[in-house]
Amino acid sequence: MAESRFEFNGQDLAYFRHPYNRAGQNMRSVEVAIVRALVRGREWDRILEIGNVLGHYLDVGWPVLDAREKGPRVINADVMTWEPDDEFDLIVSISTLEHIGHGRYAGLTFPDATPAAALARIRSWLAPGGQAVLTVPLGYNELLDLQLAARDMPVDEVRCMVRVSADNEWAECSLEEALAAERPEGYRWSVAMAALYCFEGGHLDTLNLGAGRRPIKGAVNHDIVKHSPHIDVAHDLNVLPWPWKDNSFDRIVARAVFEHLDIDLVASLDECWRILRPGGYVYLKLPHWNSDMAHADPTHRWYFSVKSFDQFDPERRRGREYGFYTDRHWKITKGPRLNDARSSIHVNMEVRK
């Protein structure tokens, strides 16, 4: 390999080299580098890998979904039928999606599996603000190539690369250029690849309260002060009303925010209700009252149980009996549930308007 580095999506990355599967001689040299940079680029709470690939090259500490391979942390299940117990902040996959419903994998466990159908299920497992990136070779699965060419895949962004030299150098290119790339005689690996990006929420108008160091791409990212360029609005949420008009957003994400406020949960949710559109929802992550971590932070003002939200939903018993706290009502659509460490509560609620 003549050059030791390549450019991709605004990043300067080192080609990945490893003897397993001759990673330095083929597409692995760029796709592993791309996914590794994403994994290491920030702290992710919950990662899932589709297809047991990275474990052959790196130390991984996350679960891996793979229909056939055995190994530590590997869940042997089919992507078309598996139901996760949790949502994920990051889902990655390297050269796996193209096998679904194709060749020797056709009809393996789910007869009507296609890459597009599998990708739709995968993106449904993303937590609010989560993202997925799946790398695939082009020129291997004709259906996958056709769906990409027709823009008929449930993805938000597609970025491509093509092999440009016998020294296994790669360069960014358009999807059309990647699909038209021809493999040289005698070379047995793919010479073009696509990285498929999915962002939870798609094009919903999203408000990310208390974004901190975890901005959501495409959202209005808020914090109490503008400490970073990604903060769009700086405002103290204790000051009411909040600086957004009625019916401004489809979704609000508030992770580890409301427990720090002087105003109580009723006031916070009333403001969320006001600025959400009909059908909009709020996702909350809050400290569980019985966790040491909840009491370790001296700035926490409030603690919560899985019953703390029932009185906001008139379909719940406590909502029917104690719904007089506010006339701004909600429907609990997911949760409340505790995380595995039993330190946090996660809940999704839809406005009733």
CSV table of C-alpha atoms in Angstrom, one decimal:
chain,number,residue,atom,x,y,z
A,1,MET,CA,0.0,0.0,0.0
A,2,ALA,CA,1.7,3.2,-1.2
A,3,GLU,CA,-0.2,5.7,1.0
A,4,SER,CA,-0.7,5.1,4.7
A,5,ARG,CA,-3.8,7.4,5.0
A,6,PHE,CA,-7.0,8.3,3.2
A,7,GLU,CA,-9.7,10.9,3.4
A,8,PHE,CA,-13.3,10.0,4.1
A,9,ASN,CA,-16.3,12.2,5.1
A,10,GLY,CA,-14.0,15.0,6.1
A,11,GLN,CA,-11.7,12.8,8.2
A,12,ASP,CA,-8.1,11.9,7.7
A,13,LEU,CA,-7.8,8.2,8.5
A,14,ALA,CA,-5.1,5.6,8.6
A,15,TYR,CA,-5.6,2.5,6.4
A,16,PHE,CA,-6.2,-0.5,8.5
A,17,ARG,CA,-3.8,-3.5,8.1
A,18,HIS,CA,-4.2,-6.9,9.6
A,19,PRO,CA,-3.3,-10.5,8.5
A,20,TYR,CA,-6.8,-11.8,9.1
A,21,ASN,CA,-8.7,-12.0,5.8
A,22,ARG,CA,-5.8,-10.0,4.2
A,23,ALA,CA,-7.3,-6.8,5.5
A,24,GLY,CA,-4.5,-4.7,4.1
A,25,GLN,CA,-5.2,-5.9,0.5
A,26,ASN,CA,-8.9,-5.3,0.2
A,27,MET,CA,-11.9,-3.2,1.3
A,28,ARG,CA,-11.4,-4.1,4.9
A,29,SER,CA,-8.5,-1.6,5.0
A,30,VAL,CA,-11.0,1.3,4.7
A,31,GLU,CA,-14.2,-0.1,6.2
A,32,VAL,CA,-12.7,-1.2,9.5
A,33,ALA,CA,-10.8,2.2,9.7
A,34,ILE,CA,-14.1,4.1,9.1
A,35,VAL,CA,-16.1,2.1,11.7
A,36,ARG,CA,-13.2,2.1,14.2
A,37,ALA,CA,-12.9,5.9,14.0
A,38,LEU,CA,-16.7,6.2,14.7
A,39,VAL,CA,-16.6,3.9,17.7
A,40,ARG,CA,-13.6,5.7,19.2
A,41,GLY,CA,-14.8,9.2,18.3
A,42,ARG,CA,-16.9,9.6,21.4
A,43,GLU,CA,-18.3,7.7,24.4
A,44,TRP,CA,-21.2,5.5,23.5
A,45,ASP,CA,-23.5,4.0,26.2
A,46,ARG,CA,-24.8,1.1,24.2
A,47,ILE,CA,-23.2,-0.3,21.0
A,48,LEU,CA,-24.5,-3.2,18.9
A,49,GLU,CA,-22.6,-4.9,16.0
A,50,ILE,CA,-24.4,-6.7,13.2
A,51,GLY,CA,-22.2,-9.5,12.0
A,52,ASN,CA,-19.1,-10.8,13.9
A,53,VAL,CA,-16.3,-8.9,12.2
A,54,LEU,CA,-14.6,-6.3,14.4
A,55,GLY,CA,-13.9,-9.0,17.0
A,56,HIS,CA,-11.4,-10.5,14.6
A,57,TYR,CA,-9.4,-7.3,14.6
A,58,LEU,CA,-10.1,-5.3,17.8
A,59,ASP,CA,-11.0,-5.9,21.4
A,60,VAL,CA,-14.8,-5.3,21.6
A,61,GLY,CA,-16.9,-4.9,24.6
A,62,TRP,CA,-20.4,-4.9,23.0
A,63,PRO,CA,-22.9,-7.5,22.0
A,64,VAL,CA,-22.7,-8.9,18.4
A,65,LEU,CA,-25.7,-10.2,16.5
A,66,ASP,CA,-24.6,-13.0,14.1
A,67,ALA,CA,-26.8,-15.9,12.8
A,68,ARG,CA,-23.9,-18.4,12.5
A,69,GLU,CA,-20.6,-17.5,14.1
A,70,LYS,CA,-19.8,-18.4,17.7
A,71,GLY,CA,-17.9,-16.3,20.1
A,72,PRO,CA,-17.8,-14.2,23.3
A,73,ARG,CA,-20.7,-11.7,23.3
A,74,VAL,CA,-22.1,-13.2,20.1
A,75,ILE,CA,-25.9,-13.6,20.0
A,76,ASN,CA,-26.8,-16.3,17.5
A,77,ALA,CA,-30.1,-15.0,16.1
A,78,ASP,CA,-31.5,-13.7,12.8
A,79,VAL,CA,-31.7,-9.9,12.3
A,80,MET,CA,-35.2,-10.4,10.9
A,81,THR,CA,-36.6,-12.0,13.9
A,82,TRP,CA,-34.5,-10.9,16.9
A,83,GLU,CA,-36.1,-8.6,19.4
A,84,PRO,CA,-33.6,-6.6,21.5
A,85,ASP,CA,-34.3,-5.8,25.2
A,86,ASP,CA,-32.8,-2.4,24.9
A,87,GLU,CA,-32.2,0.4,22.3
A,88,PHE,CA,-28.7,1.3,21.1
A,89,ASP,CA,-26.8,4.6,20.7
A,90,LEU,CA,-24.6,3.2,18.0
A,91,ILE,CA,-25.1,0.2,15.6
A,92,VAL,CA,-22.3,-0.8,13.3
A,93,SER,CA,-21.9,-3.5,10.7
A,94,ILE,CA,-19.1,-4.4,8.3
A,95,SER,CA,-19.8,-6.3,5.1
A,96,THR,CA,-22.8,-8.2,6.5
A,97,LEU,CA,-26.0,-6.5,5.1
A,98,GLU,CA,-25.2,-7.7,1.6
A,99,HIS,CA,-25.5,-11.3,2.7
A,100,ILE,CA,-29.0,-11.1,4.0
A,101,GLY,CA,-31.4,-13.0,1.7
A,102,HIS,CA,-28.6,-13.6,-0.8
A,103,GLY,CA,-26.6,-16.6,-2.0
A,104,ARG,CA,-26.0,-19.3,0.6
A,105,TYR,CA,-27.8,-17.1,3.1
A,106,ALA,CA,-31.0,-16.8,1.1
A,107,GLY,CA,-33.9,-18.3,3.2
A,108,LEU,CA,-31.5,-19.2,6.0
A,109,THR,CA,-34.0,-18.4,8.7
A,110,PHE,CA,-36.4,-15.8,7.3
A,111,PRO,CA,-37.6,-16.5,3.7
A,112,ASP,CA,-38.5,-12.9,2.6
A,113,ALA,CA,-35.4,-11.2,4.0
A,114,THR,CA,-33.9,-8.4,1.9
A,115,PRO,CA,-31.2,-5.8,2.8
A,116,ALA,CA,-33.8,-3.0,2.8
A,117,ALA,CA,-36.1,-4.9,5.1
A,118,ALA,CA,-33.3,-5.8,7.5
A,119,LEU,CA,-32.0,-2.2,7.5
A,120,ALA,CA,-35.5,-0.9,8.4
A,121,ARG,CA,-35.5,-3.3,11.5
A,122,ILE,CA,-32.0,-2.3,12.4
A,123,ARG,CA,-32.7,1.4,12.5
A,124,SER,CA,-35.8,0.8,14.7
A,125,TRP,CA,-33.5,-0.4,17.4
A,126,LEU,CA,-31.8,3.0,17.7
A,127,ALA,CA,-32.2,5.1,20.9
A,128,PRO,CA,-33.1,8.7,20.6
A,129,GLY,CA,-30.2,10.5,19.0
A,130,GLY,CA,-28.6,7.2,18.0
A,131,GLN,CA,-27.0,6.4,14.7
A,132,ALA,CA,-26.1,3.4,12.6
A,133,VAL,CA,-23.4,2.9,10.0
A,134,LEU,CA,-23.2,-0.2,7.8
A,135,THR,CA,-20.5,-0.7,5.2
A,136,VAL,CA,-21.3,-2.9,2.2
A,137,PRO,CA,-19.4,-4.0,-0.9
A,138,LEU,CA,-21.0,-3.0,-4.2
A,139,GLY,CA,-21.2,-5.4,-7.2
A,140,TYR,CA,-21.9,-8.4,-4.9
A,141,ASN,CA,-25.7,-8.3,-4.3
A,142,GLU,CA,-27.6,-7.1,-7.3
A,143,LEU,CA,-30.8,-6.3,-5.3
A,144,LEU,CA,-28.8,-4.2,-2.9
A,145,ASP,CA,-27.2,-2.3,-5.7
A,146,LEU,CA,-30.5,-1.7,-7.5
A,147,GLN,CA,-32.2,-0.5,-4.3
A,148,LEU,CA,-29.3,1.9,-3.6
A,149,ALA,CA,-29.4,3.2,-7.2
A,150,ALA,CA,-33.1,3.8,-7.0
A,151,ARG,CA,-32.7,5.5,-3.6
A,152,ASP,CA,-35.0,2.8,-2.2
A,153,MET,CA,-33.2,2.1,1.0
A,154,PRO,CA,-34.2,3.4,4.4
A,155,VAL,CA,-31.0,5.4,4.9
A,156,ASP,CA,-30.3,9.1,5.6
A,157,GLU,CA,-26.9,9.3,3.9
A,158,VAL,CA,-24.8,7.2,1.6
A,159,ARG,CA,-21.0,7.8,1.2
A,160,CYS,CA,-18.9,5.7,-1.3
A,161,MET,CA,-15.3,4.8,-2.0
A,162,VAL,CA,-13.6,3.1,-4.9
A,163,ARG,CA,-10.3,1.3,-5.2
A,164,VAL,CA,-8.0,3.4,-7.4
A,165,SER,CA,-4.7,1.5,-7.5
A,166,ALA,CA,-3.2,-1.9,-7.4
A,167,ASP,CA,-1.6,-0.8,-4.1
A,168,ASN,CA,-5.1,-0.9,-2.6
A,169,GLU,CA,-5.5,2.9,-2.4
A,170,TRP,CA,-9.1,4.1,-2.1
A,171,ALA,CA,-10.8,7.5,-2.8
A,172,GLU,CA,-14.2,9.0,-2.2
A,173,CYS,CA,-16.6,9.0,-5.1
A,174,SER,CA,-20.3,9.3,-6.0
A,175,LEU,CA,-22.7,6.5,-5.7
A,176,GLU,CA,-23.0,6.4,-9.5
A,177,GLU,CA,-19.2,6.1,-9.9
A,178,ALA,CA,-19.0,3.3,-7.2
A,179,LEU,CA,-21.8,1.3,-8.9
A,180,ALA,CA,-20.1,1.6,-12.3
A,181,ALA,CA,-16.6,0.5,-11.0
A,182,GLU,CA,-15.3,-2.6,-12.7
A,183,ARG,CA,-13.1,-5.3,-10.9
A,184,PRO,CA,-9.8,-5.9,-12.6
A,185,GLU,CA,-9.2,-9.4,-13.9
A,186,GLY,CA,-7.6,-11.6,-11.3
A,187,TYR,CA,-8.7,-9.5,-8.3
A,188,ARG,CA,-11.3,-11.3,-6.2
A,189,TRP,CA,-12.5,-8.7,-3.8
A,190,SER,CA,-14.9,-5.8,-4.3
A,191,VAL,CA,-13.5,-2.5,-5.7
A,192,ALA,CA,-16.3,-0.3,-4.5
A,193,MET,CA,-18.0,0.2,-1.2
A,194,ALA,CA,-20.8,2.2,0.4
A,195,ALA,CA,-21.2,3.4,4.0
A,196,LEU,CA,-24.9,3.6,4.8
A,197,TYR,CA,-25.8,6.1,7.6
A,198,CYS,CA,-29.0,6.1,9.6
A,199,PHE,CA,-29.9,8.7,12.2
A,200,GLU,CA,-32.7,8.0,14.6
A,201,GLY,CA,-35.7,10.2,14.0
A,202,GLY,CA,-34.9,10.8,10.4
A,203,HIS,CA,-36.1,14.3,9.5
A,204,LEU,CA,-38.2,15.0,12.6
A,205,ASP,CA,-37.9,18.5,14.0
A,206,THR,CA,-36.0,17.6,17.2
A,207,LEU,CA,-35.1,19.6,20.3
A,208,ASN,CA,-32.2,18.2,22.3
A,209,LEU,CA,-32.3,19.7,25.8
A,210,GLY,CA,-29.1,19.8,27.7
A,211,ALA,CA,-27.1,18.5,24.8
A,212,GLY,CA,-23.7,18.8,26.6
A,213,ARG,CA,-21.1,16.9,24.6
A,214,ARG,CA,-23.8,14.8,22.9
A,215,PRO,CA,-25.4,16.8,20.1
A,216,ILE,CA,-27.9,15.2,17.8
A,217,LYS,CA,-27.3,15.8,14.1
A,218,GLY,CA,-30.0,17.9,12.5
A,219,ALA,CA,-31.6,18.8,15.9
A,220,VAL,CA,-31.8,22.1,17.8
A,221,ASN,CA,-29.1,21.5,20.4
A,222,HIS,CA,-29.6,23.4,23.7
A,223,ASP,CA,-27.7,23.9,26.8
A,224,ILE,CA,-27.6,26.4,29.7
A,225,VAL,CA,-24.5,28.1,28.1
A,226,LYS,CA,-23.0,28.1,24.6
A,227,HIS,CA,-19.9,26.1,25.6
A,228,SER,CA,-19.4,24.5,22.1
A,229,PRO,CA,-20.1,25.5,18.5
A,230,HIS,CA,-22.8,22.8,18.3
A,231,ILE,CA,-25.0,24.5,20.9
A,232,ASP,CA,-27.7,26.4,19.0
A,233,VAL,CA,-29.7,27.9,21.9
A,234,ALA,CA,-28.4,28.8,25.3
A,235,HIS,CA,-31.2,29.2,28.0
A,236,ASP,CA,-31.7,28.4,31.7
A,237,LEU,CA,-34.7,26.0,31.7
A,238,ASN,CA,-35.7,27.3,35.1
A,239,VAL,CA,-36.8,30.5,33.4
A,240,LEU,CA,-40.3,30.1,32.0
A,241,PRO,CA,-41.5,30.2,29.4
A,242,TRP,CA,-38.8,28.4,27.4
A,243,PRO,CA,-37.7,30.4,24.3
A,244,TRP,CA,-39.6,28.3,21.7
A,245,LYS,CA,-43.0,28.9,20.2
A,246,ASP,CA,-46.0,26.6,20.6
A,247,ASN,CA,-46.0,23.5,18.4
A,248,SER,CA,-42.4,23.9,17.3
A,249,PHE,CA,-41.1,20.3,17.5
A,250,ASP,CA,-42.0,16.7,16.7
A,251,ARG,CA,-39.7,15.3,19.3
A,252,ILE,CA,-37.8,16.4,22.5
A,253,VAL,CA,-34.9,14.5,23.9
A,254,ALA,CA,-33.9,15.2,27.6
A,255,ARG,CA,-31.2,12.9,28.9
A,256,ALA,CA,-30.1,13.6,32.4
A,257,VAL,CA,-31.6,17.1,32.4
A,258,PHE,CA,-34.8,17.5,34.5
A,259,GLU,CA,-33.3,16.3,37.7
A,260,HIS,CA,-31.0,19.3,37.7
A,261,LEU,CA,-33.8,21.9,37.5
A,262,ASP,CA,-35.4,23.9,40.3
A,263,ILE,CA,-38.8,23.6,38.6
A,264,ASP,CA,-40.5,20.3,39.1
A,265,LEU,CA,-41.5,17.5,36.6
A,266,VAL,CA,-45.0,19.0,36.2
A,267,ALA,CA,-43.6,22.4,35.1
A,268,SER,CA,-41.0,20.8,32.8
A,269,LEU,CA,-43.5,18.5,31.1
A,270,ASP,CA,-46.0,21.3,30.7
A,271,GLU,CA,-43.4,23.3,28.7
A,272,CYS,CA,-42.6,20.2,26.6
A,273,TRP,CA,-46.3,19.7,25.9
A,274,ARG,CA,-46.6,23.4,24.8
A,275,ILE,CA,-43.8,23.3,22.3
A,276,LEU,CA,-44.5,19.9,20.8
A,277,ARG,CA,-46.8,19.4,17.9
A,278,PRO,CA,-49.8,17.1,18.0
A,279,GLY,CA,-48.4,13.5,17.8
A,280,GLY,CA,-45.0,14.7,19.1
A,281,TYR,CA,-43.2,12.9,21.9
A,282,VAL,CA,-40.6,13.4,24.6
A,283,TYR,CA,-37.9,10.9,25.5
A,284,LEU,CA,-36.6,11.2,29.1
A,285,LYS,CA,-33.7,9.7,30.9
A,286,LEU,CA,-33.9,10.4,34.7
A,287,PRO,CA,-32.1,9.0,37.8
A,288,HIS,CA,-33.8,6.2,39.7
A,289,TRP,CA,-34.3,7.1,43.3
A,290,ASN,CA,-32.8,3.9,44.7
A,291,SER,CA,-29.5,4.2,42.9
A,292,ASP,CA,-26.3,5.4,44.6
A,293,MET,CA,-25.5,7.3,41.4
A,294,ALA,CA,-28.7,9.3,41.7
A,295,HIS,CA,-27.4,10.7,45.1
A,296,ALA,CA,-23.8,11.0,44.1
A,297,ASP,CA,-24.3,14.2,42.1
A,298,PRO,CA,-24.9,17.2,44.5
A,299,THR,CA,-26.6,19.1,41.7
A,300,HIS,CA,-29.5,16.6,41.5
A,301,ARG,CA,-32.7,18.2,42.8
A,302,TRP,CA,-35.2,15.4,41.9
A,303,TYR,CA,-35.3,11.6,41.9
A,304,PHE,CA,-37.8,9.4,40.2
A,305,SER,CA,-39.5,6.0,40.2
A,306,VAL,CA,-41.1,4.1,37.3
A,307,LYS,CA,-44.5,5.3,38.7
A,308,SER,CA,-43.6,9.0,38.6
A,309,PHE,CA,-45.2,9.4,35.1
A,310,ASP,CA,-48.5,7.6,35.6
A,311,GLN,CA,-50.4,10.6,36.7
A,312,PHE,CA,-49.7,12.4,33.4
A,313,ASP,CA,-51.5,9.6,31.4
A,314,PRO,CA,-55.3,9.5,32.0
A,315,GLU,CA,-55.3,5.9,30.8
A,316,ARG,CA,-53.2,4.9,33.9
A,317,ARG,CA,-54.9,4.4,37.3
A,318,ARG,CA,-52.9,7.1,38.9
A,319,GLY,CA,-53.6,9.4,36.0
A,320,ARG,CA,-57.4,8.9,36.5
A,321,GLU,CA,-57.1,9.5,40.2
A,322,TYR,CA,-54.5,12.2,40.4
A,323,GLY,CA,-54.6,13.9,37.0
A,324,PHE,CA,-55.6,17.2,38.5
A,325,TYR,CA,-51.9,18.4,38.7
A,326,THR,CA,-52.1,19.6,35.1
A,327,ASP,CA,-54.5,19.7,32.2
A,328,ARG,CA,-51.7,18.9,29.8
A,329,HIS,CA,-51.9,15.2,29.4
A,330,TRP,CA,-49.7,12.5,27.9
A,331,LYS,CA,-49.8,9.0,26.6
A,332,ILE,CA,-46.9,6.7,27.8
A,333,THR,CA,-45.8,4.9,24.7
A,334,LYS,CA,-42.6,3.1,25.8
A,335,GLY,CA,-41.5,2.3,29.4
A,336,PRO,CA,-41.0,3.5,32.0
A,337,ARG,CA,-38.1,1.0,32.4
A,338,LEU,CA,-34.9,0.7,34.3
A,339,ASN,CA,-31.5,0.3,32.6
A,340,ASP,CA,-29.4,-2.8,33.3
A,341,ALA,CA,-27.5,-1.0,36.1
A,342,ARG,CA,-30.9,0.1,37.6
A,343,SER,CA,-29.6,3.6,37.9
A,344,SER,CA,-31.7,5.3,35.3
A,345,ILE,CA,-35.3,5.4,34.1
A,346,HIS,CA,-36.1,5.7,30.4
A,347,VAL,CA,-39.6,6.7,29.2
A,348,ASN,CA,-41.2,7.9,26.0
A,349,MET,CA,-44.5,9.9,26.2
A,350,GLU,CA,-46.7,11.3,23.4
A,351,VAL,CA,-48.6,14.5,23.8
A,352,ARG,CA,-52.4,14.3,23.9
A,353,LYS,CA,-53.6,17.4,21.9
